[in-house]
Short mmCIF file of C-alpha atoms in Angstrom, two decimals:
data_model
loop_
_atom_site.label_atom_id
_atom_site.label_comp_id
_atom_site.label_asym_id
_atom_site.label_seq_id
_atom_site.Cartn_x
_atom_site.Cartn_y
_atom_site.Cartn_z
CA MET U 12 123.61 116.12 132.69
CA ALA U 13 121.70 116.41 135.95
CA PHE U 14 122.83 114.79 139.17
CA VAL U 15 120.58 113.93 142.03
CA THR U 16 122.01 113.85 145.53
CA LEU U 17 120.40 111.23 147.68
CA ALA U 18 120.18 111.82 151.38
CA PRO U 19 121.94 109.16 153.44
CA ALA U 20 119.66 106.63 155.00
CA SER U 21 118.94 107.49 158.60
CA PRO U 22 120.01 104.82 161.05
CA ARG U 23 117.34 103.08 163.03
CA SER U 24 117.54 102.13 166.59
CA ALA U 25 117.73 98.56 167.68
CA SER U 26 114.07 98.58 168.52
CA GLY U 27 113.22 99.60 164.95
CA ASP U 28 111.77 102.99 165.95
CA ASP U 29 112.42 106.07 163.86
CA PRO U 30 115.22 108.10 165.53
CA ALA U 31 113.50 111.33 164.48
CA GLY U 32 110.96 110.60 167.12
CA PRO U 33 107.21 111.10 167.22
CA ALA U 34 107.56 114.64 165.88
CA ALA U 35 108.44 113.26 162.42
CA THR U 36 105.30 111.14 162.20
CA PRO U 37 102.78 113.92 161.31
CA ARG U 38 105.13 115.27 158.62
CA ALA U 39 105.48 111.84 157.03
CA ALA U 40 101.72 111.36 157.16
CA ALA U 41 101.23 114.74 155.44
CA ASP U 42 103.61 113.71 152.61
CA ASP U 43 101.61 110.54 152.06
CA ARG U 44 98.40 112.42 151.41
CA PRO U 45 97.18 112.74 147.81
CA VAL U 46 98.59 115.73 145.96
CA ALA U 47 95.10 117.17 145.36
CA SER U 48 94.42 117.31 149.13
CA ARG U 49 97.61 119.10 150.14
CA SER U 50 96.53 122.58 149.08
CA ARG U 51 93.03 123.72 148.31
CA VAL U 52 94.39 126.96 146.84
CA GLY U 53 96.67 125.03 144.50
CA THR U 54 93.76 122.89 143.38
CA VAL U 55 91.63 125.95 142.62
CA ILE U 56 94.48 127.59 140.68
CA GLY U 57 95.02 124.40 138.72
CA HIS U 58 91.34 124.21 137.81
CA ILE U 59 91.35 127.86 136.73
CA VAL U 60 94.35 127.24 134.47
CA LEU U 61 92.71 124.14 132.96
CA ILE U 62 89.46 126.03 132.32
CA ALA U 63 91.41 128.85 130.63
CA ILE U 64 93.26 126.36 128.40
CA ALA U 65 90.00 124.60 127.55
CA LEU U 66 88.30 127.88 126.59
CA PHE U 67 91.31 128.88 124.52
CA SER U 68 91.27 125.52 122.73
CA ILE U 69 87.55 125.45 122.02
CA PHE U 70 87.29 129.09 120.88
CA PRO U 71 88.25 128.37 117.18
CA VAL U 72 85.46 125.78 117.02
CA TYR U 73 83.01 128.24 118.57
CA TRP U 74 84.07 130.95 116.09
CA LEU U 75 83.55 128.53 113.20
CA PHE U 76 79.94 127.88 114.17
CA ALA U 77 79.39 131.54 115.10
CA THR U 78 80.48 132.65 111.62
CA ALA U 79 78.31 129.97 110.01
CA LEU U 80 75.26 131.28 111.89
CA ARG U 81 75.74 134.93 110.86
CA ALA U 82 74.00 136.48 107.89
CA PRO U 83 76.13 136.23 104.70
CA GLU U 84 76.75 139.99 104.62
CA ASN U 85 77.96 139.86 108.25
CA ALA U 86 80.31 136.89 107.83
CA LEU U 87 83.36 138.97 108.79
CA ASP U 88 81.67 140.65 111.75
CA GLN U 89 83.91 140.68 114.84
CA THR U 90 81.16 140.59 117.47
CA LEU U 91 81.42 137.66 119.86
CA LEU U 92 77.77 136.62 119.70
CA PRO U 93 76.20 135.92 116.27
CA TRP U 94 72.93 137.78 116.61
CA PRO U 95 70.41 137.63 115.04
CA LEU U 96 70.95 134.01 114.09
CA SER U 97 70.79 133.22 110.38
CA PHE U 98 70.72 129.84 108.64
CA GLU U 99 71.23 131.27 105.15
CA ASN U 100 74.81 129.99 104.92
CA ILE U 101 73.78 126.44 105.84
CA ALA U 102 70.88 126.52 103.34
CA TYR U 103 73.21 127.86 100.63
CA VAL U 104 75.73 125.06 101.25
CA TRP U 105 72.99 122.43 101.23
CA GLN U 106 71.68 123.71 97.87
CA THR U 107 75.09 124.30 96.25
CA ILE U 108 76.96 121.04 96.88
CA PRO U 109 75.72 117.46 97.50
CA ILE U 110 76.96 117.57 101.08
CA GLY U 111 74.89 114.55 102.14
CA GLY U 112 76.63 112.34 99.57
CA MET U 113 80.01 113.83 100.47
CA LEU U 114 79.52 113.02 104.15
CA TRP U 115 78.47 109.46 103.25
CA ASN U 116 81.51 108.93 100.99
CA THR U 117 83.82 110.39 103.60
CA PHE U 118 82.32 108.15 106.28
CA TRP U 119 83.00 104.99 104.24
CA MET U 120 86.45 106.17 103.22
CA SER U 121 87.38 106.84 106.86
CA LEU U 122 85.87 103.55 108.03
CA VAL U 123 87.73 101.45 105.42
CA LEU U 124 91.02 103.28 106.00
CA ALA U 125 90.80 102.93 109.79
CA SER U 126 89.92 99.21 109.47
CA LEU U 127 92.87 98.53 107.15
CA GLN U 128 95.26 100.46 109.39
CA LEU U 129 94.02 98.43 112.35
CA PHE U 130 94.44 95.13 110.51
CA PHE U 131 97.99 95.76 109.34
CA ALA U 132 98.98 97.32 112.67
CA VAL U 133 97.89 94.16 114.51
CA LEU U 134 99.91 91.94 112.17
CA ALA U 135 103.05 94.10 112.32
CA ALA U 136 102.85 94.62 116.07
CA TYR U 137 102.45 90.89 116.70
CA ALA U 138 105.61 90.20 114.71
CA PHE U 139 107.62 92.93 116.43
CA ALA U 140 106.39 92.16 119.96
CA MET U 141 106.10 88.35 119.96
CA TRP U 142 108.70 87.05 117.53
CA GLU U 143 112.48 87.04 117.89
CA PHE U 144 114.34 87.30 114.58
CA ARG U 145 117.59 88.80 113.37
CA GLY U 146 117.38 92.52 112.72
CA ARG U 147 114.08 92.92 114.55
CA LYS U 148 115.14 96.01 116.50
CA ILE U 149 116.69 97.68 113.45
CA LEU U 150 113.65 96.96 111.31
CA MET U 151 111.33 98.30 113.99
CA PHE U 152 113.48 101.39 114.46
CA LEU U 153 113.38 102.14 110.74
CA PHE U 154 109.64 101.52 110.52
CA ILE U 155 108.80 103.67 113.52
CA GLY U 156 111.28 106.29 112.29
CA SER U 157 109.17 106.71 109.16
CA TRP U 158 106.63 108.38 111.44
CA LEU U 159 109.03 111.33 111.76
CA VAL U 160 109.30 111.86 108.01
CA PRO U 161 107.19 114.90 107.02
CA PHE U 162 104.28 114.28 104.69
CA GLN U 163 105.68 116.78 102.19
CA VAL U 164 108.71 114.51 101.64
CA THR U 165 106.63 111.48 100.65
CA MET U 166 103.86 113.40 98.89
CA ILE U 167 105.35 113.36 95.38
CA PRO U 168 106.48 109.65 95.43
CA ASN U 169 103.05 108.63 96.72
CA TYR U 170 101.35 110.70 94.04
CA LEU U 171 103.44 109.06 91.30
CA LEU U 172 102.72 105.60 92.76
CA VAL U 173 98.98 106.24 92.89
CA GLY U 174 99.12 107.52 89.30
CA GLN U 175 100.92 104.37 88.09
CA LEU U 176 98.30 102.25 89.85
CA GLY U 177 95.56 104.14 88.02
CA LEU U 178 93.95 105.34 91.25
CA LEU U 179 94.11 109.10 90.70
CA GLY U 180 90.71 110.67 91.16
CA THR U 181 89.38 107.71 93.13
CA VAL U 182 88.78 107.08 96.81
CA GLY U 183 91.19 104.13 96.54
CA GLY U 184 93.97 106.59 95.77
CA VAL U 185 93.28 108.29 99.10
CA ILE U 186 93.33 105.00 101.01
CA VAL U 187 96.20 102.94 99.56
CA PRO U 188 99.23 105.06 100.62
CA GLN U 189 97.97 105.28 104.22
CA ILE U 190 96.99 101.73 105.08
CA ALA U 191 100.22 101.15 107.07
CA GLY U 192 100.58 103.74 109.81
CA ALA U 193 103.70 103.90 111.98
CA PHE U 194 101.78 105.40 114.91
CA ALA U 195 99.25 102.57 114.85
CA VAL U 196 102.03 99.97 114.85
CA LEU U 197 103.87 101.72 117.69
CA LEU U 198 100.73 101.84 119.83
CA MET U 199 99.96 98.16 119.19
CA VAL U 200 103.56 97.13 119.94
CA GLN U 201 103.35 98.86 123.32
CA HIS U 202 100.18 96.99 124.23
CA MET U 203 101.33 93.61 122.91
CA SER U 204 104.71 93.88 124.67
CA ALA U 205 102.85 93.84 127.99
CA PHE U 206 100.58 90.95 127.00
CA PRO U 207 101.05 87.93 129.35
CA ARG U 208 103.44 85.50 127.67
CA GLU U 209 101.95 82.68 129.73
CA LEU U 210 98.76 82.87 127.66
CA ILE U 211 100.78 82.71 124.42
CA GLU U 212 102.74 79.70 125.65
CA ALA U 213 99.53 78.00 126.82
CA ALA U 214 97.98 78.53 123.38
CA HIS U 215 101.06 77.01 121.70
CA LEU U 216 100.96 74.04 124.06
CA ASP U 217 97.30 73.67 123.15
CA GLY U 218 98.38 73.18 119.54
CA ARG U 219 97.45 76.58 118.14
CA GLY U 220 99.68 78.24 115.58
CA SER U 221 100.69 81.89 115.55
CA TRP U 222 97.76 82.92 113.33
CA ALA U 223 95.18 81.22 115.55
CA THR U 224 96.85 82.50 118.72
CA LEU U 225 96.73 86.06 117.41
CA TRP U 226 93.02 86.08 116.52
CA THR U 227 91.67 83.82 119.29
CA VAL U 228 93.83 84.80 122.27
CA VAL U 229 95.57 88.15 121.75
CA VAL U 230 92.99 90.20 119.83
CA PRO U 231 89.97 89.36 122.06
CA ASN U 232 91.95 90.56 125.10
CA MET U 233 92.93 93.86 123.50
CA LYS U 234 89.50 95.19 122.57
CA PRO U 235 89.87 98.56 124.43
CA ALA U 236 93.17 99.34 122.72
CA LEU U 237 91.85 98.26 119.33
CA ALA U 238 88.70 100.33 119.79
CA ALA U 239 90.74 103.39 120.75
CA LEU U 240 93.10 102.98 117.80
CA GLY U 241 90.18 102.48 115.43
CA ILE U 242 88.49 105.66 116.66
CA MET U 243 91.67 107.70 116.35
CA GLY U 244 92.31 106.32 112.87
CA PHE U 245 88.74 107.18 111.82
CA ILE U 246 89.00 110.74 113.14
CA SER U 247 92.42 111.22 111.52
CA ALA U 248 91.14 109.97 108.15
CA TRP U 249 88.05 112.17 108.43
CA ASN U 250 90.10 115.30 109.14
CA GLU U 251 92.65 114.65 106.40
CA TYR U 252 92.59 117.45 103.85
CA LEU U 253 95.84 117.85 101.89
CA TRP U 254 96.18 114.34 100.46
CA PRO U 255 92.50 113.97 99.36
CA SER U 256 92.64 117.41 97.76
CA LEU U 257 95.69 116.29 95.72
CA VAL U 258 94.33 112.92 94.63
CA MET U 259 90.64 113.61 94.07
CA ARG U 260 89.71 115.28 90.81
CA GLN U 261 85.98 115.27 91.50
CA GLY U 262 84.92 118.12 93.75
CA ASP U 263 81.78 116.34 94.95
CA ALA U 264 83.31 113.08 96.23
CA LEU U 265 84.70 113.86 99.69
CA ILE U 266 83.72 116.58 102.13
CA GLN U 267 87.33 117.76 102.50
CA VAL U 268 87.42 118.62 98.79
CA GLY U 269 83.89 120.03 98.79
CA VAL U 270 84.72 122.63 101.45
CA ARG U 271 87.52 123.92 99.25
CA GLY U 272 84.96 124.77 96.53
CA PHE U 273 83.88 127.89 98.42
CA LEU U 274 87.42 129.31 98.29
CA SER U 275 88.09 130.78 94.87
CA ALA U 276 90.23 133.39 93.17
CA GLU U 277 87.17 135.64 92.72
CA GLY U 278 86.64 135.85 96.46
CA ASN U 279 86.21 133.59 99.44
CA ASN U 280 82.69 132.95 100.67
CA TRP U 281 83.64 132.67 104.35
CA GLY U 282 80.10 132.22 105.59
CA ALA U 283 79.50 129.21 103.33
CA THR U 284 82.99 127.86 104.02
CA MET U 285 82.41 127.94 107.77
CA ALA U 286 78.94 126.42 107.35
CA ALA U 287 80.33 123.53 105.26
CA ALA U 288 83.21 123.01 107.69
CA GLY U 289 80.78 123.05 110.62
CA LEU U 290 78.54 120.43 108.99
CA ALA U 291 81.65 118.33 108.30
CA CYS U 292 82.68 118.56 111.97
CA ILE U 293 79.36 117.42 113.46
CA PRO U 294 79.63 113.64 112.72
CA VAL U 295 83.18 113.30 114.01
CA LEU U 296 82.41 115.44 117.07
CA LEU U 297 79.49 113.16 117.93
CA ILE U 298 81.67 110.06 117.51
CA TYR U 299 84.35 111.51 119.76
CA VAL U 300 81.89 112.63 122.46
CA PHE U 301 80.28 109.17 122.74
CA LEU U 302 83.51 107.13 122.48
CA GLN U 303 86.13 109.41 124.03
CA ARG U 304 86.69 107.16 127.07
CA TYR U 305 88.30 104.54 124.82
CA VAL U 306 90.71 107.15 123.44
CA VAL U 307 91.65 108.38 126.92
CA ASP U 308 92.00 104.81 128.16
CA ALA U 309 94.43 103.96 125.36
CA PHE U 310 96.68 106.94 126.11
CA VAL U 311 96.62 106.22 129.86
CA ARG U 312 97.55 102.58 129.35
CA SER U 313 100.34 103.56 126.95
CA GLY U 314 101.73 106.04 129.45
CA LEU U 315 101.83 103.47 132.24
CA LYS U 316 104.07 101.10 130.26
#
């Protein structure tokens, strides 16, 4: 346990002046300056560290595209620059698997899954944040706690459930077990807890029920948070690999399963694998680049509460 010792409050003179005198004024003014303006050297060092972390983080993505643009016989080359550039791997992937159809199926799967997660998260968060009922805190604790359960623990029960529903080998089998996400509910609860209760009470006095209040008052005022959650849900569904590879029996349905086709017991075609993975990354990278401010805004708002 850490203890913090607080300095005793300095007495003030009867006139209200600071007993430390005028000499203390410049020091106090210096402490009030923004952190970034206190030390130019510290700012430069901070930027250098951030640039190094950014380069370290983006290097695997660069290496993926660099390997995809090498000639097939040079796929395992260790040189940093892929030269001369070759598009043979991309052409081979395009001719070997129906990657256009895979990307289209994956897009609709991700869009439907993100929309359903958003819908159920709004309903659950409204109940947890706006209603008072017995056992609310315990129920919310258990629901949010399910977020900490590893996927490997629930993988087999979910697989058996999907099999009993007759959804194995279908896109529906990928979607159904994931339509209620604990993270989505937690994020919505944080935003709805800070929603002005005066607007809710005004809507009730206006004669609106809970359902009408939710969709005509609460949801229209939470568009940035909903947009951010929808984008994150879409990206998460797009990048999901393990569960689709377990459920889908057709190798040409989703891009996550199609990439696996280039890894075989006879030998891994790393050039084609990287080319397929690179093509699969392009749509979601474009979505994130154009809509990233909503994602950042959601995390900033959540951190302020």
